[in-house]
JSON list of C-alpha atoms in Angstrom, two decimals:
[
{"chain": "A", "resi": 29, "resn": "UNK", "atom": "CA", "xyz": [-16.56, 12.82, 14.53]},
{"chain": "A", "resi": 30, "resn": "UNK", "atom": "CA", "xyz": [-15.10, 15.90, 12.93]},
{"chain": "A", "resi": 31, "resn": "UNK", "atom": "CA", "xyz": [-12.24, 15.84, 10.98]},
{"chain": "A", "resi": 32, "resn": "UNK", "atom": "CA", "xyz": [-9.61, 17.37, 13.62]},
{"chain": "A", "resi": 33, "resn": "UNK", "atom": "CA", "xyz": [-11.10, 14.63, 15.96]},
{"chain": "A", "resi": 34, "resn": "UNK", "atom": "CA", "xyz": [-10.22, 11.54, 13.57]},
{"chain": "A", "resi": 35, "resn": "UNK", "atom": "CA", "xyz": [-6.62, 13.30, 13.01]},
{"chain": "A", "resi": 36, "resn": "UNK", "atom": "CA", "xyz": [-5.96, 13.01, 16.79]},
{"chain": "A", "resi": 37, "resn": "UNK", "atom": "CA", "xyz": [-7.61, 9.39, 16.97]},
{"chain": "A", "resi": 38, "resn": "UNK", "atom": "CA", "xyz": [-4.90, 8.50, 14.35]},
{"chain": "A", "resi": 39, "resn": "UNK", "atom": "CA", "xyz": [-2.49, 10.17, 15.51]},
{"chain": "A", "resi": 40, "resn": "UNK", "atom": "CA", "xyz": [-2.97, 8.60, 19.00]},
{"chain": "A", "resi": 41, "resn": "UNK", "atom": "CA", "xyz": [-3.22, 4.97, 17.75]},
{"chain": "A", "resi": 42, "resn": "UNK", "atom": "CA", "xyz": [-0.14, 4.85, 15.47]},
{"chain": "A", "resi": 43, "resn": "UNK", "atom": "CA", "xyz": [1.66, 7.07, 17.53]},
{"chain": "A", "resi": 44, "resn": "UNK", "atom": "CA", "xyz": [2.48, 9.85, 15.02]},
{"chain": "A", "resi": 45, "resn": "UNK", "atom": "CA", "xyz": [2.38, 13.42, 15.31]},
{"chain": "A", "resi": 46, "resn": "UNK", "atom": "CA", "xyz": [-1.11, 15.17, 14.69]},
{"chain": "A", "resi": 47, "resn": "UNK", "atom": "CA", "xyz": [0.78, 17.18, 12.05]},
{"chain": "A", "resi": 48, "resn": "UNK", "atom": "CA", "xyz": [2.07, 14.17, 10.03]},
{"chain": "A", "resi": 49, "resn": "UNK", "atom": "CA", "xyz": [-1.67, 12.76, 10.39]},
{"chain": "A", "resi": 50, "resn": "UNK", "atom": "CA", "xyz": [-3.22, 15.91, 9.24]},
{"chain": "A", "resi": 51, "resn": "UNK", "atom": "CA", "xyz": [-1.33, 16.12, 6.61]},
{"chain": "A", "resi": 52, "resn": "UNK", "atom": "CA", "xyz": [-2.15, 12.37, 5.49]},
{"chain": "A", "resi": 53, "resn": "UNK", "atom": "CA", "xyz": [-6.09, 12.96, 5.83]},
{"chain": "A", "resi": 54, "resn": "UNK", "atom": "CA", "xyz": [-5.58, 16.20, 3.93]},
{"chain": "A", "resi": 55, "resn": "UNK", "atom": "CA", "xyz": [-3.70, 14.37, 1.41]},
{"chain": "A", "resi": 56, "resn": "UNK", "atom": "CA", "xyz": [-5.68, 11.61, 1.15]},
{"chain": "A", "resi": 57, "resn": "UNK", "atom": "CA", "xyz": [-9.11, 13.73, 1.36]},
{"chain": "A", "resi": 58, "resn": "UNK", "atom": "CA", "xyz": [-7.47, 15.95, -1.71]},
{"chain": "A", "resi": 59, "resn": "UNK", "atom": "CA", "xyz": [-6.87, 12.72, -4.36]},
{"chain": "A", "resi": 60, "resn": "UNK", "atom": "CA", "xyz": [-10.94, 11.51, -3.24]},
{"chain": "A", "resi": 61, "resn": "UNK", "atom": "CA", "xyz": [-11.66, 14.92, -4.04]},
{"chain": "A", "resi": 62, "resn": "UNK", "atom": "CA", "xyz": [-10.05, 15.33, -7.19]},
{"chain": "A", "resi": 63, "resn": "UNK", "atom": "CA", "xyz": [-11.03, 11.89, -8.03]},
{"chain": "A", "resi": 64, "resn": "UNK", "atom": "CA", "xyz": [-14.87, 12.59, -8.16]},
{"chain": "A", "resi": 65, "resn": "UNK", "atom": "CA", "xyz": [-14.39, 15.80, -9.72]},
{"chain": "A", "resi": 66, "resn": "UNK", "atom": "CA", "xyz": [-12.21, 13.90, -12.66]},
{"chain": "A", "resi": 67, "resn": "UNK", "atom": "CA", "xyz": [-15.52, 11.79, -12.73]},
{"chain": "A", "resi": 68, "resn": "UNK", "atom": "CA", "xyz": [-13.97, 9.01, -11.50]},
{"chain": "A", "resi": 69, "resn": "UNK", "atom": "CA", "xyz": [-15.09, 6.32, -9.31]},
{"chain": "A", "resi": 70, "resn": "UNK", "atom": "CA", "xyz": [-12.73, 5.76, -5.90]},
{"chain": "A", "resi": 71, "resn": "UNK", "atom": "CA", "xyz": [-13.03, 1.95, -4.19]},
{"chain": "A", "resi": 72, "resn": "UNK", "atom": "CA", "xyz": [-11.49, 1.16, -0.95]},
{"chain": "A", "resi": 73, "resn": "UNK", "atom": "CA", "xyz": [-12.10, -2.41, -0.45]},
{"chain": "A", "resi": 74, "resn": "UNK", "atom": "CA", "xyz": [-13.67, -3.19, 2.41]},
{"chain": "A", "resi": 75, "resn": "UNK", "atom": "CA", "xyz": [-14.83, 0.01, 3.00]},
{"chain": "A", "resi": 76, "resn": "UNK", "atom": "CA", "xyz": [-16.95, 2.28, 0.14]},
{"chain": "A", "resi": 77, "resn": "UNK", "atom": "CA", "xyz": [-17.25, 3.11, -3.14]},
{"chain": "A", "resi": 78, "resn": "UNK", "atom": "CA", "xyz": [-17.10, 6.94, -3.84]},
{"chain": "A", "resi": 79, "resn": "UNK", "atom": "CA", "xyz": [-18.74, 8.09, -7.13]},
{"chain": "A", "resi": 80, "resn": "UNK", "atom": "CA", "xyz": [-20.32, 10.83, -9.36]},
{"chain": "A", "resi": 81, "resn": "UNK", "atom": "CA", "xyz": [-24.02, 10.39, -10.63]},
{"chain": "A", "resi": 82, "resn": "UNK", "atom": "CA", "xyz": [-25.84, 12.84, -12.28]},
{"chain": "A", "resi": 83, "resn": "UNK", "atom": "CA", "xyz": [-29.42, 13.44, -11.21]},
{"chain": "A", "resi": 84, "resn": "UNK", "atom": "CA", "xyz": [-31.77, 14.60, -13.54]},
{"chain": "A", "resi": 85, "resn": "UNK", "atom": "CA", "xyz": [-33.70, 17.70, -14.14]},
{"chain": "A", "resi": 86, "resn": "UNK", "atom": "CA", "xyz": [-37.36, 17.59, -12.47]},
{"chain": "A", "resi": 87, "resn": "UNK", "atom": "CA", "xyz": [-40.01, 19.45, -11.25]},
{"chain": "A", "resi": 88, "resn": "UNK", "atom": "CA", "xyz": [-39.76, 20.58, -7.01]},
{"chain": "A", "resi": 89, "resn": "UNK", "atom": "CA", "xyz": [-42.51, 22.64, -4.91]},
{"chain": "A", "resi": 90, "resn": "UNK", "atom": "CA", "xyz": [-40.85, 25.40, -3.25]},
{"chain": "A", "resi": 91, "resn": "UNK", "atom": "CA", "xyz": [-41.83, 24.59, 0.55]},
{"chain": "A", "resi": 92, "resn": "UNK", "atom": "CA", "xyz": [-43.25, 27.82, 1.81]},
{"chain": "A", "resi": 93, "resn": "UNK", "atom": "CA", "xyz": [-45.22, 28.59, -1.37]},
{"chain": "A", "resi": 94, "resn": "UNK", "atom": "CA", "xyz": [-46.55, 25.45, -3.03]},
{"chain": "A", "resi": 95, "resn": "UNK", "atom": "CA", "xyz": [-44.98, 26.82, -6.34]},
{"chain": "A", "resi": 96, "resn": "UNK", "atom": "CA", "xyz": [-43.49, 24.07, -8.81]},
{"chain": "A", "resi": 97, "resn": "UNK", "atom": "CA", "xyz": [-40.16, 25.29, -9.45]},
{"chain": "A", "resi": 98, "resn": "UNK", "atom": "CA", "xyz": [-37.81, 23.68, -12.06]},
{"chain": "A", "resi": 99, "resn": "UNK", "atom": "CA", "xyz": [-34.46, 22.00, -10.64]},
{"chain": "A", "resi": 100, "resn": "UNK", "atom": "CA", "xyz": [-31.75, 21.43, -13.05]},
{"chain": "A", "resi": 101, "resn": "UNK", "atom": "CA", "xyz": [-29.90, 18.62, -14.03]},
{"chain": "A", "resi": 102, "resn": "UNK", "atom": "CA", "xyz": [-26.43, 18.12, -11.47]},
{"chain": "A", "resi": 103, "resn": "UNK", "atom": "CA", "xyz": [-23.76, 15.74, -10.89]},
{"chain": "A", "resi": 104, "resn": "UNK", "atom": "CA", "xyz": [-23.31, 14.67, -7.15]},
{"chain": "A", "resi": 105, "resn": "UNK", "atom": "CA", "xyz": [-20.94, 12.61, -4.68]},
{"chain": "A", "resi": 106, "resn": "UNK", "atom": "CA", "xyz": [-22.43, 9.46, -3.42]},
{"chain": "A", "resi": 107, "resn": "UNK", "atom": "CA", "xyz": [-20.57, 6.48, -1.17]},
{"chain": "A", "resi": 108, "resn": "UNK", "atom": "CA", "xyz": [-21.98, 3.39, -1.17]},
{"chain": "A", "resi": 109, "resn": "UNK", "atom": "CA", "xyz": [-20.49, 1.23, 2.23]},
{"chain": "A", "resi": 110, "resn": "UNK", "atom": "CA", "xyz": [-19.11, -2.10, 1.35]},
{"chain": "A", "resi": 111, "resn": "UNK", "atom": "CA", "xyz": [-19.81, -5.52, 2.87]},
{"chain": "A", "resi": 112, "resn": "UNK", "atom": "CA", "xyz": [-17.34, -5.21, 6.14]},
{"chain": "A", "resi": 113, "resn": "UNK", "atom": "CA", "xyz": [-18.29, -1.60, 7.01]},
{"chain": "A", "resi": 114, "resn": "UNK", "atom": "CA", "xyz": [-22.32, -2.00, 6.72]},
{"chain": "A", "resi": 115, "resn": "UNK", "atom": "CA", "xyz": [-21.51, -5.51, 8.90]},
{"chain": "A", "resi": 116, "resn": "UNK", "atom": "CA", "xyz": [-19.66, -3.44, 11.43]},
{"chain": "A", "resi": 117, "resn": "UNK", "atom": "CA", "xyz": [-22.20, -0.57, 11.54]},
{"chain": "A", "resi": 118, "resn": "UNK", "atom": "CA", "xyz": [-25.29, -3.11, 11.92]},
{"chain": "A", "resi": 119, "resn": "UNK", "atom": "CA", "xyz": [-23.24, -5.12, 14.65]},
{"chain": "A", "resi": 120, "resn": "UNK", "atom": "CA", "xyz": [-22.12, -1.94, 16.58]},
{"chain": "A", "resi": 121, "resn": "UNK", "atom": "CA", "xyz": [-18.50, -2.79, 16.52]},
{"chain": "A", "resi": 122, "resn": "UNK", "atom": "CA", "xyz": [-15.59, -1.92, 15.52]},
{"chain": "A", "resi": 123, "resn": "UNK", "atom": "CA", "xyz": [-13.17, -3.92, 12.49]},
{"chain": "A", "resi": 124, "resn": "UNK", "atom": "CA", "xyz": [-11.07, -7.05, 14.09]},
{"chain": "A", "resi": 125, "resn": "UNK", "atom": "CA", "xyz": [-7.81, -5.66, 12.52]},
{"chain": "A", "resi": 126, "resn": "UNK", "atom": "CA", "xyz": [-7.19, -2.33, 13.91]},
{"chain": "A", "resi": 127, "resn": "UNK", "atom": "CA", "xyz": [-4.51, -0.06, 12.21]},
{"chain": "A", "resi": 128, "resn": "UNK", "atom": "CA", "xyz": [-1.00, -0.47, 13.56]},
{"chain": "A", "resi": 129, "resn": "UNK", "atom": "CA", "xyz": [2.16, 1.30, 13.09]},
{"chain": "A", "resi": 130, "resn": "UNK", "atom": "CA", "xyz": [4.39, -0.95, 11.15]},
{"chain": "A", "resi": 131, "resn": "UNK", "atom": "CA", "xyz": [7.46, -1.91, 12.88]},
{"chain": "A", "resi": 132, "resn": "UNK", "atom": "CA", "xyz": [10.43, 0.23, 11.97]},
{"chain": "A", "resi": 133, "resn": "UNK", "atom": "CA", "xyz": [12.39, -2.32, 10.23]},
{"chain": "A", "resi": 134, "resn": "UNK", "atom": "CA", "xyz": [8.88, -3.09, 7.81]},
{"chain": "A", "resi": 135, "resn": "UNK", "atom": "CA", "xyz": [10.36, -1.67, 4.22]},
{"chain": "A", "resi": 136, "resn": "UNK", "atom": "CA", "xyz": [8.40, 1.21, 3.54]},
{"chain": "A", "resi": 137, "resn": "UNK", "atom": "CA", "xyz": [5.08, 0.82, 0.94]},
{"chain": "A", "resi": 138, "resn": "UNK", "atom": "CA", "xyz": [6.54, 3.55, -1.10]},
{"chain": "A", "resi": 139, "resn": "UNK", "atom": "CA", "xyz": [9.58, 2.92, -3.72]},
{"chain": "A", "resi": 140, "resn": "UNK", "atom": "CA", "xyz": [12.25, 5.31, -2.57]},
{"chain": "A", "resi": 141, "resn": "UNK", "atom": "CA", "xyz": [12.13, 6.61, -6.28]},
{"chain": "A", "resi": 142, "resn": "UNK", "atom": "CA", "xyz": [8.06, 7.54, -5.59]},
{"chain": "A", "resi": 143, "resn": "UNK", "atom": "CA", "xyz": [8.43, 8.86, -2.01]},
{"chain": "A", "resi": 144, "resn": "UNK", "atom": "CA", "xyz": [8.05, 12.98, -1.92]},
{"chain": "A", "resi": 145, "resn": "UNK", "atom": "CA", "xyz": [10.67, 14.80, -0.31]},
{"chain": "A", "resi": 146, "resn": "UNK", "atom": "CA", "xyz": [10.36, 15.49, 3.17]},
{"chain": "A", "resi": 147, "resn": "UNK", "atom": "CA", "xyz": [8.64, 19.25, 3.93]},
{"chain": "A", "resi": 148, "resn": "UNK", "atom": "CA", "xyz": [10.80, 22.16, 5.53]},
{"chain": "A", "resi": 149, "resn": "UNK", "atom": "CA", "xyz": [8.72, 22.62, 8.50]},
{"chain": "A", "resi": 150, "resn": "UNK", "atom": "CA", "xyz": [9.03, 26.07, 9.44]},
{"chain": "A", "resi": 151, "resn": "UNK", "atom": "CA", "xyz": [6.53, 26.14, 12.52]},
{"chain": "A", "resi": 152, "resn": "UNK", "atom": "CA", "xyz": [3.81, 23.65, 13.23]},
{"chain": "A", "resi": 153, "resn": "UNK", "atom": "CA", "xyz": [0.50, 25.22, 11.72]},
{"chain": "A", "resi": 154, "resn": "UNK", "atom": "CA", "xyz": [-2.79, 24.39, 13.99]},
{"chain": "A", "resi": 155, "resn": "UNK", "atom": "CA", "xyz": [-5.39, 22.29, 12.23]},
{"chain": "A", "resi": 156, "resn": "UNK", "atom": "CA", "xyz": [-7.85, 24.93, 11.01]},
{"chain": "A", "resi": 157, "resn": "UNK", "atom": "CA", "xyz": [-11.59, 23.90, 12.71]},
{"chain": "A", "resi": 158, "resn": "UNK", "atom": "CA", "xyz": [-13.56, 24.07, 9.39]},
{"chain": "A", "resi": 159, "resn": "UNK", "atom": "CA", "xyz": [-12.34, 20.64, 7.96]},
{"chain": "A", "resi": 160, "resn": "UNK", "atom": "CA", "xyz": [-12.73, 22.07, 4.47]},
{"chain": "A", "resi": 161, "resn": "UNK", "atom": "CA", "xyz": [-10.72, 25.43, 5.04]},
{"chain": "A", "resi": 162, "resn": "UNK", "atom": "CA", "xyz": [-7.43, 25.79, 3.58]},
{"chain": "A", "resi": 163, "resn": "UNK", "atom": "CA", "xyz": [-5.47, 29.09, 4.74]},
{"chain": "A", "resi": 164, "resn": "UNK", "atom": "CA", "xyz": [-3.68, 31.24, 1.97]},
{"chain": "A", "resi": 165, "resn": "UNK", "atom": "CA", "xyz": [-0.45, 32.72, 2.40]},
{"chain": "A", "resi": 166, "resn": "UNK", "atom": "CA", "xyz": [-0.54, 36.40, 1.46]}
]
């Protein structure tokens, strides 16, 4: 599933637009992102634990030649799956509690004093197909 896929699937299950989606997975993909970079560790219960670990320096063989080459020392992302998403993956099937759209009289999970400001939306911007691509204005 690519990331313009899951925005639709979203979008079609809550009933939102794909735009207000996108711009939640964007969000939400931004704060893991600068989470791990902050070398911080990210848990969403019931799902994963996102984290930084640093692998050391060792020797590698460069494949077409044989030749040891050295590899330096790097930090990288890893996710561990929690309990309830390797259970689902081994089972085949999906959560018992899918996601909803709360009822429009449920108070909102955001303090009024927290919530952003909604954006000026000047014309609807596709999703871009690299999931990772972010277009500059010029």
């Amino acid at each position: 599933m690519t990331k313009r896929e899951l925005v639709i699937e979203v979008a079609e299950r809550l009933g939102y637009t794909q735009n207000e989606v996108a711009s939640v997975v964007q969000a939400t993909l931004d704060a893991i992102t600068e989470s791990l970079a902050a070398g911080q560790r990210l848990e969403i219960r019931n799902f994963g634990v996102f984290e930084v670990r640093t692998r050391d320096a060792r020797i590698g063989r460069n494949p077409r030649t044989g030749e040891e080459v050295p590899i330096e020392q790097k930090s990288v992302a890893t996710f561990k799956p929690g309990k309830a998403l390797k259970e689902c993956v081994q089972q085949g099937k999906p959560t018992d509690t899918p996601a909803q759209r709360p009822p429009e009289s449920a108070p909102s999970p955001i303090a009024p004093s927290m919530a952003r400001p909604e954006p000026e939306v000047v014309s609807p911007q596709p999703i871009p197909e690299n999931p990772w691509a972010r277009e500059t204005e010029e």
